[in-house]
mmCIF file of C-alpha atoms and ligand atoms in Angstrom:
data_model
loop_
_atom_site.group_PDB
_atom_site.id
_atom_site.type_symbol
_atom_site.label_atom_id
_atom_site.label_comp_id
_atom_site.label_asym_id
_atom_site.label_seq_id
_atom_site.Cartn_x
_atom_site.Cartn_y
_atom_site.Cartn_z
ATOM 1 C CA UNK C 226 5.103 -15.193 -22.731
ATOM 2 C CA UNK C 227 1.794 -14.630 -20.911
ATOM 3 C CA UNK C 228 -0.700 -17.446 -20.906
ATOM 4 C CA UNK C 229 -4.228 -16.071 -21.184
ATOM 5 C CA UNK C 230 -7.398 -18.083 -20.894
ATOM 6 C CA UNK C 231 -10.326 -17.061 -23.065
ATOM 7 C CA UNK C 232 -12.224 -15.194 -20.339
ATOM 8 C CA UNK C 233 -9.338 -12.744 -19.970
ATOM 9 C CA UNK C 234 -8.260 -14.294 -16.658
ATOM 10 C CA UNK C 235 -4.766 -15.651 -16.103
ATOM 11 C CA UNK C 236 -3.510 -19.205 -15.759
ATOM 12 C CA UNK C 237 -0.765 -20.214 -13.349
ATOM 13 C CA UNK C 238 2.040 -17.668 -13.586
ATOM 14 C CA UNK C 239 5.412 -16.909 -11.998
ATOM 15 C CA UNK C 240 4.926 -13.702 -10.102
ATOM 16 C CA UNK C 241 7.473 -11.508 -8.324
ATOM 17 C CA UNK C 242 6.219 -9.443 -5.379
ATOM 18 C CA UNK C 243 8.768 -6.895 -4.122
ATOM 19 C CA UNK C 244 8.046 -5.816 -0.556
ATOM 20 C CA UNK C 245 6.267 -9.162 -0.204
ATOM 21 C CA UNK C 246 6.950 -9.504 3.536
ATOM 22 C CA UNK C 247 5.199 -6.227 4.373
ATOM 23 C CA UNK C 248 1.603 -5.533 5.333
ATOM 24 C CA UNK C 249 0.063 -5.410 1.837
ATOM 25 C CA UNK C 250 2.743 -7.590 0.204
ATOM 26 C CA UNK C 251 2.183 -10.564 2.509
ATOM 27 C CA UNK C 252 -1.578 -10.518 1.883
ATOM 28 C CA UNK C 253 -0.886 -10.251 -1.843
ATOM 29 C CA UNK C 254 1.519 -13.249 -1.819
ATOM 30 C CA UNK C 255 -1.119 -15.265 0.019
ATOM 31 C CA UNK C 256 -3.834 -14.286 -2.429
ATOM 32 C CA UNK C 257 -1.696 -15.085 -5.504
ATOM 33 C CA UNK C 258 -0.704 -18.500 -4.085
ATOM 34 C CA UNK C 259 -4.375 -19.270 -3.409
ATOM 35 C CA UNK C 260 -5.115 -18.416 -7.048
ATOM 36 C CA UNK C 261 -2.609 -21.116 -8.095
ATOM 37 C CA UNK C 262 0.415 -18.987 -9.015
ATOM 38 C CA UNK C 263 4.125 -19.427 -8.220
ATOM 39 C CA UNK C 264 5.238 -16.513 -6.066
ATOM 40 C CA UNK C 265 8.712 -15.085 -5.519
ATOM 41 C CA UNK C 266 8.680 -12.740 -2.516
ATOM 42 C CA UNK C 267 11.585 -10.276 -2.461
ATOM 43 C CA UNK C 268 12.199 -8.130 0.616
ATOM 44 C CA UNK C 269 14.995 -6.502 2.609
ATOM 45 C CA UNK C 270 12.935 -6.691 5.848
ATOM 46 C CA UNK C 271 13.201 -2.968 6.580
ATOM 47 C CA UNK C 272 9.556 -2.790 7.689
ATOM 48 C CA UNK C 273 8.492 -6.273 6.602
ATOM 49 C CA UNK C 274 8.641 -9.292 8.904
ATOM 50 C CA UNK C 275 9.242 -13.005 8.481
ATOM 51 C CA UNK C 276 6.208 -13.574 10.735
ATOM 52 C CA UNK C 277 3.971 -12.134 8.003
ATOM 53 C CA UNK C 278 4.975 -14.912 5.614
ATOM 54 C CA UNK C 279 5.938 -17.778 7.961
ATOM 55 C CA UNK C 280 2.704 -19.592 7.128
ATOM 56 C CA UNK C 281 3.672 -19.567 3.419
ATOM 57 C CA UNK C 282 7.207 -20.932 3.827
ATOM 58 C CA UNK C 283 6.203 -24.605 3.464
ATOM 59 C CA UNK C 284 4.319 -23.936 0.254
ATOM 60 C CA UNK C 285 6.364 -25.355 -2.666
ATOM 61 C CA UNK C 286 5.061 -22.570 -4.894
ATOM 62 C CA UNK C 287 6.505 -19.868 -2.619
ATOM 63 C CA UNK C 288 10.114 -18.603 -2.612
ATOM 64 C CA UNK C 289 11.621 -15.963 -0.361
ATOM 65 C CA UNK C 290 14.559 -13.831 -1.517
ATOM 66 C CA UNK C 291 16.293 -11.413 0.873
ATOM 67 C CA UNK C 292 17.337 -8.568 -1.395
ATOM 68 C CA UNK C 293 17.285 -4.782 -1.620
ATOM 69 C CA UNK C 294 15.555 -3.373 -4.731
ATOM 70 C CA UNK C 295 18.161 -0.607 -4.880
ATOM 71 C CA UNK C 296 20.494 -3.307 -6.306
ATOM 72 C CA UNK C 297 19.664 -4.982 -9.631
ATOM 73 C CA UNK C 298 18.399 -8.544 -9.627
ATOM 74 C CA UNK C 299 17.287 -11.205 -12.055
ATOM 75 C CA UNK C 300 14.232 -13.455 -11.962
ATOM 76 C CA UNK C 301 12.409 -15.325 -14.687
ATOM 77 C CA UNK C 302 8.865 -14.143 -14.041
ATOM 78 C CA UNK C 303 5.745 -13.251 -16.007
ATOM 79 C CA UNK C 304 4.334 -10.591 -13.667
ATOM 80 C CA UNK C 305 5.856 -8.158 -11.175
ATOM 81 C CA UNK C 306 4.085 -6.286 -8.374
ATOM 82 C CA UNK C 307 6.434 -3.555 -7.109
ATOM 83 C CA UNK C 308 5.503 -2.827 -3.494
ATOM 84 C CA UNK C 309 8.957 -2.413 -1.952
ATOM 85 C CA UNK C 310 8.979 0.899 -0.065
ATOM 86 C CA UNK C 311 8.237 1.868 3.529
ATOM 87 C CA UNK C 312 4.748 3.408 3.643
ATOM 88 C CA UNK C 313 4.390 4.899 7.104
ATOM 89 C CA UNK C 314 5.630 8.509 7.569
ATOM 90 C CA UNK C 315 7.839 7.581 10.553
ATOM 91 C CA UNK C 316 9.454 4.758 8.610
ATOM 92 C CA UNK C 317 9.911 6.577 5.310
ATOM 93 C CA UNK C 318 11.335 9.638 7.069
ATOM 94 C CA UNK C 319 13.753 7.507 9.154
ATOM 95 C CA UNK C 320 16.214 7.507 6.248
ATOM 96 C CA UNK C 321 14.774 9.871 3.644
ATOM 97 C CA UNK C 322 17.594 9.377 1.137
ATOM 98 C CA UNK C 323 17.190 5.614 1.281
ATOM 99 C CA UNK C 324 13.437 6.045 0.705
ATOM 100 C CA UNK C 325 14.035 7.991 -2.507
ATOM 101 C CA UNK C 326 16.615 5.440 -3.634
ATOM 102 C CA UNK C 327 14.141 2.635 -2.956
ATOM 103 C CA UNK C 328 11.424 4.297 -5.041
ATOM 104 C CA UNK C 329 13.584 5.549 -7.893
ATOM 105 C CA UNK C 330 16.428 3.007 -8.194
ATOM 106 C CA UNK C 331 13.983 0.265 -7.233
ATOM 107 C CA UNK C 332 11.699 1.329 -10.122
ATOM 108 C CA UNK C 333 14.617 1.403 -12.578
ATOM 109 C CA UNK C 334 15.685 -2.099 -11.500
ATOM 110 C CA UNK C 335 12.219 -3.681 -11.666
ATOM 111 C CA UNK C 336 11.434 -1.967 -14.968
ATOM 112 C CA UNK C 337 14.747 -3.169 -16.423
ATOM 113 C CA UNK C 338 13.858 -6.663 -15.307
ATOM 114 C CA UNK C 339 10.336 -6.405 -16.764
ATOM 115 C CA UNK C 340 11.795 -5.235 -20.065
ATOM 116 C CA UNK C 341 14.316 -8.082 -20.183
ATOM 117 C CA UNK C 342 11.871 -10.902 -19.388
ATOM 118 C CA UNK C 343 8.838 -9.269 -21.038
ATOM 119 C CA UNK C 344 6.829 -9.250 -17.832
ATOM 120 C CA UNK C 345 3.795 -7.145 -17.071
ATOM 121 C CA UNK C 346 4.600 -4.886 -14.117
ATOM 122 C CA UNK C 347 2.452 -3.023 -11.593
ATOM 123 C CA UNK C 348 3.621 -0.101 -9.485
ATOM 124 C CA UNK C 349 2.101 0.418 -6.026
ATOM 125 C CA UNK C 350 1.880 4.198 -6.178
ATOM 126 C CA UNK C 351 0.047 6.312 -3.652
ATOM 127 C CA UNK C 352 -2.508 9.026 -3.025
ATOM 128 C CA UNK C 353 0.505 10.973 -1.678
ATOM 129 C CA UNK C 354 1.280 11.909 -5.300
ATOM 130 C CA UNK C 355 -1.646 14.365 -4.878
ATOM 131 C CA UNK C 356 0.158 15.944 -1.870
ATOM 132 C CA UNK C 357 -2.108 18.312 0.084
ATOM 133 C CA UNK C 358 -4.789 18.243 -2.608
ATOM 134 C CA UNK C 359 -6.676 21.297 -3.801
ATOM 135 C CA UNK C 360 -9.067 19.121 -5.829
ATOM 136 C CA UNK C 361 -11.537 17.098 -3.789
ATOM 137 C CA UNK C 362 -12.215 14.222 -4.213
ATOM 138 C CA UNK C 363 -9.031 13.368 -6.123
ATOM 139 C CA UNK C 364 -9.298 12.178 -9.740
ATOM 140 C CA UNK C 365 -6.409 10.553 -11.599
ATOM 141 C CA UNK C 366 -6.242 13.604 -13.901
ATOM 142 C CA UNK C 367 -5.255 15.871 -10.962
ATOM 143 C CA UNK C 368 -1.502 16.669 -10.949
ATOM 144 C CA UNK C 369 -1.257 17.275 -7.229
ATOM 145 C CA UNK C 370 0.098 19.812 -4.786
ATOM 146 C CA UNK C 371 3.358 18.458 -3.368
ATOM 147 C CA UNK C 372 6.022 20.364 -1.441
ATOM 148 C CA UNK C 373 9.200 19.122 -3.187
ATOM 149 C CA UNK C 374 11.518 20.086 -0.307
ATOM 150 C CA UNK C 375 9.445 19.064 2.707
ATOM 151 C CA UNK C 376 9.735 16.105 5.079
ATOM 152 C CA UNK C 377 7.222 14.036 3.110
ATOM 153 C CA UNK C 378 8.915 14.722 -0.244
ATOM 154 C CA UNK C 379 11.236 11.695 -0.027
ATOM 155 C CA UNK C 380 8.139 9.518 -0.275
ATOM 156 C CA UNK C 381 5.824 11.711 -2.382
ATOM 157 C CA UNK C 382 8.417 12.787 -4.947
ATOM 158 C CA UNK C 383 10.040 9.339 -4.952
ATOM 159 C CA UNK C 384 6.675 7.808 -5.868
ATOM 160 C CA UNK C 385 5.999 10.536 -8.443
ATOM 161 C CA UNK C 386 9.373 9.900 -10.084
ATOM 162 C CA UNK C 387 8.675 6.154 -10.061
ATOM 163 C CA UNK C 388 5.405 6.829 -11.934
ATOM 164 C CA UNK C 389 7.370 8.928 -14.455
ATOM 165 C CA UNK C 390 9.820 6.053 -14.966
ATOM 166 C CA UNK C 391 6.971 3.581 -15.459
ATOM 167 C CA UNK C 392 5.419 5.737 -18.183
ATOM 168 C CA UNK C 393 8.788 6.450 -19.858
ATOM 169 C CA UNK C 394 9.651 2.730 -19.971
ATOM 170 C CA UNK C 395 6.170 2.174 -21.419
ATOM 171 C CA UNK C 396 6.523 4.872 -24.087
ATOM 172 C CA UNK C 397 10.155 4.162 -24.983
ATOM 173 C CA UNK C 398 10.473 0.403 -24.444
ATOM 174 C CA UNK C 399 6.846 -0.766 -24.647
ATOM 175 C CA UNK C 400 6.985 -2.267 -21.156
ATOM 176 C CA UNK C 401 3.499 -3.494 -20.233
ATOM 177 C CA UNK C 402 2.812 -1.336 -17.155
ATOM 178 C CA UNK C 403 0.019 -0.858 -14.635
ATOM 179 C CA UNK C 404 0.011 1.908 -12.033
ATOM 180 C CA UNK C 405 -2.336 2.000 -9.045
ATOM 181 C CA UNK C 406 -2.604 4.921 -6.625
ATOM 182 C CA UNK C 407 -3.414 3.418 -3.261
ATOM 183 C CA UNK C 408 -5.326 5.443 -0.652
ATOM 184 C CA UNK C 409 -4.928 4.742 3.085
ATOM 185 C CA UNK C 410 -5.350 1.008 3.627
ATOM 186 C CA UNK C 411 -5.557 -0.840 6.932
ATOM 187 C CA UNK C 412 -6.056 -4.332 8.314
ATOM 188 C CA UNK C 413 -4.366 -7.267 10.044
ATOM 189 C CA UNK C 414 -0.535 -7.450 9.827
ATOM 190 C CA UNK C 415 0.015 -3.717 10.189
ATOM 191 C CA UNK C 416 2.801 -3.307 12.717
ATOM 192 C CA UNK C 417 1.908 -2.185 16.238
ATOM 193 C CA UNK C 418 4.765 0.348 15.940
ATOM 194 C CA UNK C 419 3.868 1.270 12.371
ATOM 195 C CA UNK C 420 2.948 4.863 13.282
ATOM 196 C CA UNK C 421 0.004 5.095 10.891
ATOM 197 C CA UNK C 422 -3.217 6.376 12.343
ATOM 198 C CA UNK C 423 -5.377 3.227 12.387
ATOM 199 C CA UNK C 424 -2.753 1.039 14.061
ATOM 200 C CA UNK C 425 -1.705 3.827 16.447
ATOM 201 C CA UNK C 426 -5.270 4.497 17.652
ATOM 202 C CA UNK C 427 -6.134 0.791 18.024
ATOM 203 C CA UNK C 428 -2.947 -0.041 19.941
ATOM 204 C CA UNK C 429 -3.372 3.020 22.185
ATOM 205 C CA UNK C 430 -7.040 2.157 22.849
ATOM 206 C CA UNK C 431 -6.260 -1.487 23.664
ATOM 207 C CA UNK C 432 -3.440 -0.473 26.028
ATOM 208 C CA UNK C 433 -5.590 2.192 27.692
ATOM 209 C CA UNK C 434 -3.083 4.863 26.649
ATOM 210 C CA UNK C 435 -4.072 8.361 25.416
ATOM 211 C CA UNK C 436 -5.196 8.508 21.785
ATOM 212 C CA UNK C 437 -2.820 10.918 20.032
ATOM 213 C CA UNK C 438 -4.582 13.168 17.544
ATOM 214 C CA UNK C 439 -2.191 15.326 15.527
ATOM 215 C CA UNK C 440 -3.521 18.874 15.165
ATOM 216 C CA UNK C 441 -7.229 19.609 15.599
ATOM 217 C CA UNK C 442 -8.227 16.206 14.209
ATOM 218 C CA UNK C 443 -10.455 17.729 11.526
ATOM 219 C CA UNK C 444 -8.186 16.523 8.712
ATOM 220 C CA UNK C 445 -9.827 13.700 6.729
ATOM 221 C CA UNK C 446 -8.741 10.385 5.263
ATOM 222 C CA UNK C 447 -10.548 7.557 3.433
ATOM 223 C CA UNK C 448 -9.774 4.110 4.782
ATOM 224 C CA UNK C 449 -9.849 0.952 2.663
ATOM 225 C CA UNK C 450 -9.824 -2.559 4.134
ATOM 226 C CA UNK C 451 -6.908 -4.677 2.868
ATOM 227 C CA UNK C 452 -9.081 -7.352 1.157
ATOM 228 C CA UNK C 453 -10.916 -4.740 -0.939
ATOM 229 C CA UNK C 454 -7.620 -3.112 -1.874
ATOM 230 C CA UNK C 455 -6.037 -6.357 -3.045
ATOM 231 C CA UNK C 456 -9.048 -7.347 -5.133
ATOM 232 C CA UNK C 457 -8.631 -4.045 -6.965
ATOM 233 C CA UNK C 458 -4.856 -4.315 -7.271
ATOM 234 C CA UNK C 459 -5.054 -7.776 -8.842
ATOM 235 C CA UNK C 460 -7.985 -6.576 -10.968
ATOM 236 C CA UNK C 461 -5.921 -3.711 -12.396
ATOM 237 C CA UNK C 462 -3.018 -6.089 -13.127
ATOM 238 C CA UNK C 463 -5.312 -8.516 -14.976
ATOM 239 C CA UNK C 464 -7.371 -6.047 -17.035
ATOM 240 C CA UNK C 465 -6.106 -4.869 -20.410
ATOM 241 C CA UNK C 466 -8.104 -1.662 -20.879
ATOM 242 C CA UNK C 467 -5.696 0.795 -19.248
ATOM 243 C CA UNK C 468 -2.166 1.217 -17.905
ATOM 244 C CA UNK C 469 -3.632 3.518 -15.248
ATOM 245 C CA UNK C 470 -2.943 5.352 -13.085
ATOM 246 C CA UNK C 471 -6.018 3.985 -11.314
ATOM 247 C CA UNK C 472 -7.109 5.227 -7.880
ATOM 248 C CA UNK C 473 -7.957 2.452 -5.458
ATOM 249 C CA UNK C 474 -9.408 3.161 -2.050
ATOM 250 C CA UNK C 475 -12.663 3.458 -0.155
ATOM 251 C CA UNK C 476 -14.444 6.780 -0.773
ATOM 252 C CA UNK C 477 -15.890 6.892 2.777
ATOM 253 C CA UNK C 478 -14.288 9.983 4.341
ATOM 254 C CA UNK C 479 -13.704 10.505 8.080
ATOM 255 C CA UNK C 480 -12.027 13.063 10.310
ATOM 256 C CA UNK C 481 -9.383 11.754 12.711
ATOM 257 C CA UNK C 482 -11.719 12.678 15.593
ATOM 258 C CA UNK C 483 -14.437 10.474 14.080
ATOM 259 C CA UNK C 484 -11.921 7.651 13.662
ATOM 260 C CA UNK C 485 -10.694 7.981 17.266
ATOM 261 C CA UNK C 486 -14.258 7.924 18.630
ATOM 262 C CA UNK C 487 -15.164 4.843 16.553
ATOM 263 C CA UNK C 488 -12.099 2.988 17.843
ATOM 264 C CA UNK C 489 -12.734 4.005 21.473
ATOM 265 C CA UNK C 490 -16.324 2.727 21.133
ATOM 266 C CA UNK C 491 -15.436 -0.542 19.378
ATOM 267 C CA UNK C 492 -12.659 -1.416 21.842
ATOM 268 C CA UNK C 493 -14.665 -0.294 24.912
ATOM 269 C CA UNK C 494 -11.537 1.621 25.912
ATOM 270 C CA UNK C 495 -11.305 4.247 28.655
ATOM 271 C CA UNK C 496 -8.538 6.067 26.713
ATOM 272 C CA UNK C 497 -8.781 9.852 26.533
ATOM 273 C CA UNK C 498 -8.012 11.878 23.400
ATOM 274 C CA UNK C 499 -4.973 14.163 23.563
ATOM 275 C CA UNK C 500 -3.669 16.521 20.869
ATOM 276 C CA UNK C 501 -0.114 16.666 19.529
ATOM 277 C CA UNK C 502 1.226 19.199 16.997
ATOM 278 C CA UNK C 503 0.269 18.461 13.403
ATOM 279 C CA UNK C 504 3.255 17.267 11.314
ATOM 280 C CA UNK C 505 4.450 19.552 8.486
ATOM 281 C CA UNK C 506 2.666 19.195 5.135
ATOM 282 C CA UNK C 507 0.067 16.812 6.601
ATOM 283 C CA UNK C 508 -2.706 16.740 3.942
ATOM 284 C CA UNK C 509 -5.951 18.374 5.136
ATOM 285 C CA UNK C 510 -8.313 16.148 3.207
ATOM 286 C CA UNK C 511 -8.217 13.055 1.082
ATOM 287 C CA UNK C 512 -10.854 10.982 -0.711
ATOM 288 C CA UNK C 513 -10.478 8.953 -3.909
ATOM 289 C CA UNK C 514 -12.646 9.372 -6.960
ATOM 290 C CA UNK C 515 -12.932 5.710 -7.971
ATOM 291 C CA UNK C 516 -14.999 6.146 -11.165
ATOM 292 C CA UNK C 517 -12.185 4.715 -13.308
ATOM 293 C CA UNK C 518 -11.788 1.567 -11.161
ATOM 294 C CA UNK C 519 -15.573 1.105 -11.269
ATOM 295 C CA UNK C 520 -15.592 1.469 -15.052
ATOM 296 C CA UNK C 521 -12.678 -0.801 -15.991
ATOM 297 C CA UNK C 522 -13.338 -3.682 -13.613
ATOM 298 C CA UNK C 523 -16.697 -3.036 -12.009
ATOM 299 C CA UNK C 524 -14.892 -2.811 -8.658
ATOM 300 C CA UNK C 525 -16.387 -1.359 -5.527
ATOM 301 C CA UNK C 526 -15.062 -1.683 -1.967
ATOM 302 C CA UNK C 527 -17.333 -4.018 0.019
ATOM 303 C CA UNK C 528 -16.025 -3.651 3.569
ATOM 304 C CA UNK C 529 -17.025 -0.482 5.415
ATOM 305 C CA UNK C 530 -14.907 1.038 8.172
ATOM 306 C CA UNK C 531 -17.454 -0.284 10.701
ATOM 307 C CA UNK C 532 -16.810 -3.839 9.435
ATOM 308 C CA UNK C 533 -13.053 -3.563 8.872
ATOM 309 C CA UNK C 534 -12.141 -1.956 12.181
ATOM 310 C CA UNK C 535 -13.436 -4.841 14.389
ATOM 311 C CA UNK C 536 -11.417 -7.347 12.290
ATOM 312 C CA UNK C 537 -8.303 -5.215 12.718
ATOM 313 C CA UNK C 538 -8.957 -4.701 16.429
ATOM 314 C CA UNK C 539 -9.269 -8.511 16.863
ATOM 315 C CA UNK C 540 -5.903 -8.948 15.148
ATOM 316 C CA UNK C 541 -4.173 -6.435 17.421
ATOM 317 C CA UNK C 542 -5.918 -7.812 20.507
ATOM 318 C CA UNK C 543 -4.467 -11.268 19.716
ATOM 319 C CA UNK C 544 -0.980 -10.101 18.771
ATOM 320 C CA UNK C 545 -0.630 -7.708 21.728
ATOM 321 C CA UNK C 546 -1.802 -10.476 24.105
ATOM 322 C CA UNK C 547 0.769 -12.871 22.618
ATOM 323 C CA UNK C 548 3.538 -10.294 23.056
ATOM 324 C CA UNK C 549 2.437 -9.553 26.639
ATOM 325 C CA UNK C 550 2.540 -13.291 27.524
ATOM 326 C CA UNK C 551 6.130 -13.723 26.268
HETATM 327 P P1 NAD B 741 5.068 -1.959 4.526
HETATM 328 O O1 NAD B 741 6.091 -1.036 5.097
HETATM 329 O O2 NAD B 741 4.384 -2.901 5.444
HETATM 330 O O3 NAD B 741 5.686 -2.827 3.348
HETATM 331 C C1 NAD B 741 6.766 -2.402 2.553
HETATM 332 C C2 NAD B 741 7.673 -3.604 2.329
HETATM 333 O O4 NAD B 741 8.747 -3.224 1.471
HETATM 334 C C3 NAD B 741 8.308 -4.125 3.628
HETATM 335 O O5 NAD B 741 8.233 -5.525 3.677
HETATM 336 C C4 NAD B 741 9.746 -3.640 3.546
HETATM 337 O O6 NAD B 741 10.647 -4.433 4.288
HETATM 338 C C5 NAD B 741 9.969 -3.699 2.038
HETATM 339 N N1 NAD B 741 11.050 -2.810 1.602
HETATM 340 C C6 NAD B 741 11.250 -1.507 1.940
HETATM 341 N N2 NAD B 741 12.351 -1.043 1.320
HETATM 342 C C7 NAD B 741 12.859 -2.061 0.564
HETATM 343 C C8 NAD B 741 13.987 -2.195 -0.271
HETATM 344 N N3 NAD B 741 14.820 -1.178 -0.484
HETATM 345 N N4 NAD B 741 14.192 -3.398 -0.872
HETATM 346 C C9 NAD B 741 13.368 -4.448 -0.664
HETATM 347 N N5 NAD B 741 12.287 -4.374 0.142
HETATM 348 C C10 NAD B 741 12.026 -3.191 0.746
HETATM 349 O O7 NAD B 741 4.003 -1.027 3.777
HETATM 350 P P2 NAD B 741 2.643 -1.417 3.040
HETATM 351 O O8 NAD B 741 1.563 -0.644 3.682
HETATM 352 O O9 NAD B 741 2.510 -2.880 2.892
HETATM 353 O O10 NAD B 741 2.898 -0.762 1.611
HETATM 354 C C11 NAD B 741 3.281 -1.534 0.493
HETATM 355 C C12 NAD B 741 3.347 -0.627 -0.732
HETATM 356 O O11 NAD B 741 2.083 -0.005 -0.973
HETATM 357 C C13 NAD B 741 4.387 0.493 -0.582
HETATM 358 O O12 NAD B 741 5.033 0.676 -1.820
HETATM 359 C C14 NAD B 741 3.533 1.701 -0.268
HETATM 360 O O13 NAD B 741 4.126 2.889 -0.705
HETATM 361 C C15 NAD B 741 2.247 1.392 -1.035
HETATM 362 N N6 NAD B 741 1.109 2.079 -0.402
HETATM 363 C C16 NAD B 741 0.565 1.602 0.743
HETATM 364 C C17 NAD B 741 -0.493 2.312 1.326
HETATM 365 C C18 NAD B 741 -1.165 1.838 2.583
HETATM 366 O O14 NAD B 741 -2.065 2.529 3.082
HETATM 367 N N7 NAD B 741 -0.849 0.692 3.130
HETATM 368 C C19 NAD B 741 -0.975 3.483 0.730
HETATM 369 C C20 NAD B 741 -0.352 3.941 -0.432
HETATM 370 C C21 NAD B 741 0.670 3.218 -1.013
HETATM 371 N N1 UDP B 742 -2.458 10.904 12.812
HETATM 372 C C1 UDP B 742 -2.912 11.212 14.076
HETATM 373 N N2 UDP B 742 -2.429 10.495 15.118
HETATM 374 C C2 UDP B 742 -1.543 9.474 14.984
HETATM 375 C C3 UDP B 742 -1.098 9.146 13.680
HETATM 376 C C4 UDP B 742 -1.561 9.891 12.621
HETATM 377 O O1 UDP B 742 -3.733 12.117 14.244
HETATM 378 O O2 UDP B 742 -1.177 8.859 15.999
HETATM 379 C C5 UDP B 742 -2.992 11.664 11.671
HETATM 380 C C6 UDP B 742 -1.934 12.221 10.709
HETATM 381 O O3 UDP B 742 -1.483 13.488 11.155
HETATM 382 C C7 UDP B 742 -2.723 12.296 9.419
HETATM 383 C C8 UDP B 742 -3.701 11.132 9.507
HETATM 384 O O4 UDP B 742 -3.756 10.763 10.885
HETATM 385 O O5 UDP B 742 -3.446 13.498 9.353
HETATM 386 C C9 UDP B 742 -3.273 9.910 8.700
HETATM 387 O O6 UDP B 742 -1.927 9.617 9.045
HETATM 388 P P1 UDP B 742 -1.168 8.329 8.486
HETATM 389 O O7 UDP B 742 0.246 8.458 8.946
HETATM 390 O O8 UDP B 742 -1.919 7.109 8.845
HETATM 391 O O9 UDP B 742 -1.272 8.445 6.905
HETATM 392 P P2 UDP B 742 -1.001 9.629 5.849
HETATM 393 O O10 UDP B 742 -0.803 10.921 6.570
HETATM 394 O O11 UDP B 742 0.217 9.182 5.127
HETATM 395 O O12 UDP B 742 -2.221 9.630 5.036
#
């Protein structure tokens, strides 16, 4: 059973993080260990890397399990964060059927586990459930505008179905769920070949290669620094006011041209901007309405894009230099 202290916070717990060797998952494992918890990190290393968690391997409170969430598994834990799923369009479209299986069968397996061991469970859902949104900014009450047969559907519909499963397990089996809808998040430990816009632009700028803007570059995104995101994710898990879904992201909104120019300036790069065709179903605009997150946990992102980008650029500068020296 859960052990609560009187202030509503949590004492040392056994926590399962699926997708724990990925970008967000590795930062989450680190944060939970620092808070004094026992962490089981489960990953199939599709996009995750051992390097992301190497520094945790000597910690006696950390365990690594190589496993695919598509197959059932057992673990005696009190809390589960379900992050297992590739997040970058190039990676989730690489094997679309596997992506849907990961979201849907993965959700069934983690929810079955949560039910059996009576664990509280959080789903890392996504702003992609809003598709190419016609409501702006996006509130949790918006049902979205998703093309169910397009190239992004394996991810968008997989995540939507996972949300459905979370709420059905909650209604039918009283599983204690939390659902967060994560908007574009960036920071150290993104892969250089990840394909998402922040890592692509930084790597291209540092290598002096052309910056590839897809389409006219007027599409917008809101970028949240990883530390802000994780504070909110853990906050949603720990609060008891709502199951969610809760939007978490930074409401600052930028066009891809603005992002490219910021990165060129911050890196001092001589890279030129070039345009490539815009991918199908690429959302035109995206910005979270974070009123609910503010209300339930008084959360507000603290790190602006101008502060987060230099930290991320430093990370890539170091990792690209290391790779070049090898
Ligand atoms: P990531 O690709 O770095 O991490 C995903 C992790 O899941 C990787 O370690 C990967 O190996 C693992 N994984 C994939 N399929 C698996 C499977 N079948 N079994 C076990 N492990 C598997 O991506 P991320 O940015 O860290 O995203 C983590 C989660 O957050 C994902 O669920 C993603 O959908 C969600 N999310 C992220 C963002 C973002 O901007 N970073 C935005 C919205 C939602
Ligand atoms: N994008 C771009 N150049 C790139 C990578 C992405 O212009 O090299 C654009 C992409 O078309 C999208 C936005 O940046 O409009 C964000 O893309 P990302 O893949 O990071 O996230 P998502 O589309 O899933 O929000």
